[in-house]
C-alpha cells in the first residue's frame, strides 16, 4: 500500500486536513516547508522542552500526513507518549532516536496512548512486550485498543452505512472497505494496563500530567497538561500547519447495531478547541509537525475557517437540496476514492453546524439523505 492511498479508509489513520479550498483529506501541502523563522522558533521551543526533559521523536509513517511525533519524557517512570505505526521502519527509527538519548526500548516504563489512530499507537504492543512498560489510555479507549480487529470492523460497518446514506456510490464504498482493511496492518491490538479518567492527575516523579478528554478529531482524543510548565501534549487535537480532520466516527463502545443519532464530530471538536483556547499555555506539543507557541491565535484561525466553510456549504445547499457527497464534489471536485470518507466527514461536520443553527434540515427519502436550506 503506497502512502498516496492515504487516509481515506473508513478506519483512517492520519490527522488529515487542509488549507481552505483544498480537499480536507489531502494531507496536505505535502511539499510544505516552514520558513526560516518558523524553523528557528520551533528549534527554540523544542530546545526549551528538551531542557525540561521532553524530547520530540519524529517517527516515519507510510501515510501522507508524514511523520508522527512521539514524546520521550525523561522522568520516573521513563515515559513515551505515542509510539508511531506498526512498521519495521518506524521501529528502527524509534530505536535510533532513543539510542541518541542514551535509551533503549527496554528502558521505557510508561507508554501513553493519545487516541485511536494507528499512526499513533501501532507500535505500542511491540514496545510494551519488549519493555514490560505500563500502557496508559483513556477509559473507553482501552476496550478499543484491546479489541482492535473487532472495533475497526465495527468502524467499517458504521462508515459504510454512513457513506451509503449520504450518497457515496456503492462501488466507492466497497473500494474503501478494501483500503481500510489494508491499513489494519499498521495498527495492532494493545493491552492497556492503566485506564485514565478525564481530569485525573498522572503523577510522575518530577511532573504532573493532567488528563483532558477533548474529543472531536477522534472520540478518544486525550490531552496531557503539565500545568506547572504551561505545556500541553495535544496529539492531533491541534496541528500547526494543517487543520485536524473532525472525522465522523462511531462513538466509543457503540455496537454493531448502532444507528445514531449521528455523532456531531465537528461540533464536538469545536467545543473541545474552545476549551483549549481558554488555557494559559506556553507550549503546545502536537502529534505531527512543529510545536505551537501561540495556540489561541491558531485556534481562532481554525474556528474562522470552519465558519467560512459552513457559509460556503450553506450557499451550495441554498441553491438546491443536495446529498453530502454532492456537496463534497461541489466543494473539492471529483476527489480521489480514498478521500471520499474524509470529505464526507468534513461536509457532515458543517451541515451539523448549520442544522444546529436552524439553517438547514435533513430530508430522508429511500434511505438517502439530502440537506435543504430552511
Ligand atoms: Zn489522529
Coordinates of C-alpha atoms and ligand atoms in Angstrom, one line a residue:
X1 CA 0.0 0.0 0.0
X2 CA 1.5 3.2 -1.1
X3 CA 1.3 6.3 1.0
X4 CA -0.6 8.0 -1.7
X5 CA -3.6 5.9 -0.9
X6 CA -3.7 7.9 2.2
X7 CA -6.0 8.3 5.0
X8 CA -9.2 7.7 3.3
X9 CA -10.4 4.4 4.7
X10 CA -13.3 4.1 6.9
X11 CA -10.6 3.5 9.5
X12 CA -8.4 6.4 8.7
X13 CA -5.2 6.9 10.4
X14 CA -3.8 10.3 9.9
X15 CA -4.7 13.7 11.1
X16 CA -5.7 14.8 7.6
X17 CA -6.7 18.2 6.7
X18 CA -6.2 21.2 4.6
X19 CA -5.9 24.7 3.7
X20 CA -9.0 26.5 2.7
X21 CA -10.4 25.3 -0.6
X22 CA -8.4 22.1 -0.9
X23 CA -9.9 18.7 0.0
X24 CA -9.8 18.2 3.7
X25 CA -8.4 14.8 3.3
X26 CA -5.3 15.6 1.3
X27 CA -2.9 15.6 4.0
X28 CA -2.0 18.3 2.5
X29 CA 0.5 20.6 1.5
X30 CA 2.8 17.6 1.2
X31 CA 5.5 20.0 0.0
X32 CA 5.1 22.2 2.9
X33 CA 8.3 23.8 4.1
X34 CA 8.4 26.0 7.2
X35 CA 10.1 29.4 6.8
X36 CA 13.5 30.0 8.2
X37 CA 11.9 32.0 11.0
X38 CA 9.3 29.2 11.8
X39 CA 12.1 26.7 11.9
X40 CA 14.1 28.8 14.3
X41 CA 11.1 29.3 16.5
X42 CA 10.4 25.5 16.5
X43 CA 14.0 24.8 17.4
X44 CA 14.0 27.2 20.3
X45 CA 10.7 25.8 21.6
X46 CA 11.9 22.2 21.3
X47 CA 15.2 23.0 23.0
X48 CA 13.2 24.6 25.8
X49 CA 11.2 21.4 26.2
X50 CA 14.3 19.3 26.0
X51 CA 15.9 21.3 28.8
X52 CA 12.8 20.2 30.9
X53 CA 13.3 16.5 29.8
X54 CA 10.7 16.4 27.0
X55 CA 12.1 15.2 23.7
X56 CA 10.2 15.0 20.4
X57 CA 10.9 11.8 18.4
X58 CA 9.6 12.2 14.9
X59 CA 8.7 8.7 13.6
X60 CA 8.1 7.9 9.9
X61 CA 4.6 6.7 8.8
X62 CA 3.5 5.4 5.4
X63 CA 0.7 7.9 5.4
X64 CA 0.5 11.2 3.5
X65 CA 0.5 13.1 6.8
X66 CA 4.2 12.4 7.1
X67 CA 5.9 11.8 10.4
X68 CA 4.2 11.3 13.7
X69 CA 5.6 12.8 16.9
X70 CA 6.2 10.6 19.9
X71 CA 7.5 12.4 23.0
X72 CA 10.0 10.9 25.4
X73 CA 9.7 12.3 28.9
X74 CA 12.9 11.8 31.0
X75 CA 11.2 11.3 34.3
X76 CA 10.3 8.5 36.6
X77 CA 8.8 6.4 35.2
X78 CA 10.6 6.9 31.8
X79 CA 7.6 7.8 29.7
X80 CA 6.8 7.7 26.0
X81 CA 3.7 9.5 24.6
X82 CA 2.6 7.7 21.5
X83 CA 4.7 5.3 19.5
X84 CA 4.3 5.6 15.7
X85 CA 2.7 3.0 13.4
X86 CA 3.4 -0.7 13.4
X87 CA 6.2 -0.9 10.8
X88 CA 9.8 -2.0 10.8
X89 CA 10.9 1.4 9.6
X90 CA 9.1 3.1 12.5
X91 CA 10.5 0.7 15.0
X92 CA 14.0 1.1 13.6
X93 CA 13.9 4.9 13.7
X94 CA 12.4 4.9 17.2
X95 CA 15.2 2.8 18.4
X96 CA 17.7 5.1 16.8
X97 CA 16.1 8.2 18.3
X98 CA 16.1 6.5 21.8
X99 CA 19.7 5.5 21.3
X100 CA 20.6 9.1 20.6
X101 CA 19.3 9.9 24.0
X102 CA 21.1 7.0 25.6
X103 CA 18.0 5.0 25.9
X104 CA 16.6 1.7 24.6
X105 CA 13.0 0.4 24.1
X106 CA 13.6 -1.8 27.1
X107 CA 14.0 1.3 29.3
X108 CA 10.5 2.6 28.7
X109 CA 8.4 2.2 31.8
X110 CA 5.2 4.0 30.9
X111 CA 3.6 4.2 27.4
X112 CA 0.8 6.6 26.9
X113 CA -1.7 6.4 24.0
X114 CA -3.3 9.7 23.0
X115 CA -6.1 8.4 20.7
X116 CA -7.3 5.6 18.5
X117 CA -5.5 6.3 15.2
X118 CA -3.0 3.7 14.1
X119 CA -0.2 6.2 13.2
X120 CA -0.1 7.0 16.9
X121 CA -0.4 3.6 18.6
X122 CA 0.5 0.9 16.1
X123 CA 3.9 0.1 17.7
X124 CA 2.6 0.1 21.2
X125 CA 2.1 -3.6 21.6
X126 CA 5.6 -4.4 20.4
X127 CA 7.1 -1.7 22.7
X128 CA 5.0 -3.0 25.7
X129 CA 6.1 -6.5 25.1
X130 CA 9.8 -5.7 24.9
X131 CA 9.9 -3.2 27.7
X132 CA 7.2 -4.5 30.1
X133 CA 6.0 -0.9 30.2
X134 CA 2.7 0.0 31.7
X135 CA 0.3 1.1 28.9
X136 CA -2.0 4.0 29.8
X137 CA -5.0 5.2 27.9
X138 CA -8.3 6.9 28.5
X139 CA -11.1 4.7 29.9
X140 CA -13.0 3.5 26.9
X141 CA -10.0 3.7 24.6
X142 CA -8.7 0.6 26.4
X143 CA -11.5 -1.6 25.1
X144 CA -11.0 -0.2 21.6
X145 CA -7.2 -1.0 21.6
X146 CA -7.7 -4.3 23.3
X147 CA -10.1 -5.5 20.6
X148 CA -8.5 -3.7 17.7
X149 CA -9.7 -6.0 14.9
X150 CA -13.3 -6.2 16.1
X151 CA -13.5 -2.5 16.8
X152 CA -12.2 -1.4 13.5
X153 CA -14.5 -3.9 11.8
X154 CA -17.4 -2.1 13.6
X155 CA -15.9 1.2 12.5
X156 CA -16.2 0.0 8.9
X157 CA -19.8 -1.1 9.3
X158 CA -20.6 2.3 10.7
X159 CA -18.7 4.1 7.9
X160 CA -20.3 2.0 5.2
X161 CA -23.8 2.7 6.5
X162 CA -23.0 6.4 6.7
X163 CA -21.5 6.7 3.2
X164 CA -24.4 4.9 1.6
X165 CA -26.9 7.1 3.5
X166 CA -25.1 10.2 2.3
X167 CA -24.8 9.4 -1.4
X168 CA -21.4 7.8 -1.9
X169 CA -21.8 5.2 -4.7
X170 CA -21.7 1.6 -3.6
X171 CA -18.6 0.8 -5.6
X172 CA -16.7 3.5 -3.9
X173 CA -17.9 2.2 -0.6
X174 CA -16.6 -1.3 -1.3
X175 CA -13.3 0.1 -2.6
X176 CA -12.9 2.0 0.6
X177 CA -13.6 -1.1 2.6
X178 CA -10.6 -2.8 0.9
X179 CA -8.4 0.2 1.6
X180 CA -9.4 0.2 5.2
X181 CA -8.6 -3.5 5.6
X182 CA -5.1 -2.9 4.1
X183 CA -4.5 -0.1 6.7
X184 CA -5.0 -2.5 9.6
X185 CA -1.5 -3.8 9.2
X186 CA -0.2 -0.6 10.7
X187 CA -2.3 -1.0 13.8
X188 CA -2.2 -3.7 16.5
X189 CA -4.1 -5.0 19.5
X190 CA -2.8 -3.3 22.6
X191 CA -3.4 -4.4 26.1
X192 CA -4.0 -1.2 28.2
X193 CA -2.9 -1.8 31.8
X194 CA -3.9 1.5 33.3
X195 CA -7.0 3.4 32.4
X196 CA -7.2 7.1 32.8
X197 CA -10.2 9.3 33.7
X198 CA -10.9 12.7 32.3
X199 CA -9.4 15.2 34.8
X200 CA -7.2 12.7 36.6
X201 CA -3.6 13.5 37.5
X202 CA -1.0 11.3 36.1
X203 CA 1.9 11.7 38.6
X204 CA 5.5 11.3 37.5
X205 CA 8.4 11.9 39.9
X206 CA 9.0 15.4 38.6
X207 CA 5.8 16.5 36.9
X208 CA 2.0 16.0 37.0
X209 CA 0.2 15.4 33.7
X210 CA -3.5 16.2 33.9
X211 CA -5.6 14.0 31.7
X212 CA -8.0 16.0 29.5
X213 CA -10.6 14.3 27.2
X214 CA -11.1 16.7 24.3
X215 CA -12.9 14.6 21.6
X216 CA -13.7 15.7 18.0
X217 CA -10.8 14.7 15.9
X218 CA -11.5 11.2 17.2
X219 CA -13.8 10.1 20.0
X220 CA -10.8 9.3 22.2
X221 CA -8.6 12.4 21.9
X222 CA -6.7 12.8 25.1
X223 CA -4.6 15.7 26.0
X224 CA -1.9 15.8 28.8
X225 CA -1.4 19.0 30.6
X226 CA 1.7 19.9 32.6
X227 CA 0.3 22.9 34.3
X228 CA 3.5 23.8 36.2
X229 CA 5.3 24.2 32.9
X230 CA 2.4 25.5 30.9
X231 CA 2.9 22.7 28.5
X232 CA 0.2 20.7 26.7
X233 CA 0.6 17.5 24.7
X234 CA -2.3 17.5 22.2
X235 CA -1.7 14.8 19.6
X236 CA -4.0 15.6 16.6
X237 CA -6.3 17.9 18.6
X238 CA -4.4 20.9 17.2
X239 CA -1.8 21.0 14.5
X240 CA 0.2 23.9 13.3
X241 CA 0.3 23.7 9.5
X242 CA -2.8 21.6 8.8
X243 CA -6.3 21.6 10.3
X244 CA -7.3 18.4 12.1
X245 CA -10.0 16.3 10.5
X246 CA -13.1 16.1 12.6
X247 CA -13.5 12.6 11.4
X248 CA -17.0 11.1 11.7
X249 CA -16.5 8.1 13.9
X250 CA -18.6 5.6 15.7
X251 CA -18.8 6.6 19.4
X252 CA -16.6 4.6 21.7
X253 CA -18.3 1.5 22.8
X254 CA -21.2 1.6 20.3
X255 CA -22.0 -1.8 18.9
X256 CA -22.7 -3.2 15.5
X257 CA -26.3 -2.2 15.6
X258 CA -25.5 1.5 16.3
X259 CA -27.8 3.6 14.1
X260 CA -27.5 7.1 15.5
X261 CA -28.1 9.8 16.2
X262 CA -25.1 10.7 14.1
X263 CA -22.3 11.9 16.2
X264 CA -21.5 15.6 15.6
X265 CA -17.8 15.3 15.3
X266 CA -17.1 18.8 14.2
X267 CA -19.4 20.4 16.7
X268 CA -17.8 18.3 19.4
X269 CA -14.4 19.2 18.1
X270 CA -15.1 23.0 18.0
X271 CA -16.3 22.8 21.7
X272 CA -13.1 21.0 22.6
X273 CA -11.0 23.6 20.8
X274 CA -12.8 26.4 22.6
X275 CA -11.9 24.7 25.9
X276 CA -8.3 24.5 24.9
X277 CA -8.3 28.1 23.7
X278 CA -9.0 29.4 27.3
X279 CA -5.9 27.6 28.7
X280 CA -2.8 29.5 29.7
X281 CA -0.1 27.7 27.7
X282 CA 3.4 28.5 26.7
X283 CA 4.0 25.4 24.6
X284 CA 1.7 23.0 22.8
X285 CA 3.3 19.8 21.6
X286 CA 1.3 18.2 18.7
X287 CA 1.2 14.8 17.2
X288 CA 2.5 16.0 13.8
X289 CA 4.8 18.8 12.8
X290 CA 6.1 21.7 14.8
X291 CA 5.4 22.9 18.3
X292 CA 2.8 25.6 18.8
X293 CA 3.6 28.7 20.9
X294 CA 0.5 30.8 20.1
X295 CA -2.3 28.3 20.4
X296 CA -5.1 30.9 20.9
X297 CA -4.3 32.7 17.6
X298 CA -4.1 29.3 15.8
X299 CA -7.4 28.1 17.3
X300 CA -9.1 31.4 16.2
X301 CA -7.8 30.8 12.7
X302 CA -9.3 27.3 12.8
X303 CA -12.6 28.4 14.2
X304 CA -12.9 31.1 11.5
X305 CA -12.0 28.6 8.8
X306 CA -14.8 26.3 9.9
X307 CA -17.3 29.3 10.0
X308 CA -16.3 30.3 6.4
X309 CA -16.6 26.7 5.2
X310 CA -20.1 26.4 6.8
X311 CA -21.2 29.5 4.9
X312 CA -19.9 28.2 1.6
X313 CA -21.7 24.9 2.2
X314 CA -24.9 26.7 3.2
X315 CA -24.8 28.7 0.0
X316 CA -24.5 25.5 -2.0
X317 CA -27.4 23.9 -0.2
X318 CA -29.5 27.0 -0.6
X319 CA -29.4 26.7 -4.4
X320 CA -30.9 23.2 -4.2
X321 CA -31.1 20.3 -1.8
X322 CA -28.0 18.1 -2.1
X323 CA -26.6 15.0 -0.5
X324 CA -23.4 15.4 1.5
X325 CA -21.5 13.6 -1.3
X326 CA -22.8 16.1 -3.8
X327 CA -21.7 18.9 -1.6
X328 CA -18.2 17.4 -1.3
X329 CA -17.9 17.1 -5.1
X330 CA -19.0 20.8 -5.5
X331 CA -16.5 21.9 -2.9
X332 CA -13.5 19.9 -3.9
X333 CA -14.2 18.5 -7.3
X334 CA -14.1 14.8 -8.1
X335 CA -12.0 13.7 -5.1
X336 CA -10.0 10.5 -5.0
X337 CA -11.9 7.5 -3.9
X338 CA -9.7 7.1 -0.9
X339 CA -10.7 10.6 0.3
X340 CA -14.4 10.1 -0.1
X341 CA -15.0 9.4 3.6
X342 CA -12.8 12.2 4.8
X343 CA -14.5 14.8 2.6
X344 CA -17.9 13.4 3.6
X345 CA -16.9 13.8 7.3
X346 CA -16.0 17.4 6.6
X347 CA -19.3 18.2 4.9
X348 CA -21.4 16.5 7.5
X349 CA -19.5 18.3 10.2
X350 CA -20.5 21.6 8.7
X351 CA -24.1 20.6 7.9
X352 CA -24.3 19.7 11.6
X353 CA -23.3 23.3 12.4
X354 CA -26.0 24.6 10.0
X355 CA -28.7 22.2 11.4
X356 CA -27.9 23.3 14.9
X357 CA -28.2 27.0 13.8
X358 CA -31.6 26.2 12.2
X359 CA -30.4 27.0 8.7
X360 CA -30.5 23.5 7.2
X361 CA -32.7 20.4 7.6
X362 CA -32.1 16.8 6.7
X363 CA -34.6 15.2 4.3
X364 CA -34.5 11.4 4.0
X365 CA -36.0 9.5 1.1
X366 CA -35.5 5.8 0.5
X367 CA -32.5 5.8 2.9
X368 CA -30.8 8.7 1.1
X369 CA -30.3 12.0 2.9
X370 CA -30.4 15.4 1.3
X371 CA -29.8 18.6 3.0
X372 CA -32.1 21.6 2.3
X373 CA -32.0 25.2 3.4
X374 CA -34.8 26.3 5.7
Ligands
LIG1 ZN1 -5.4 11.2 14.6

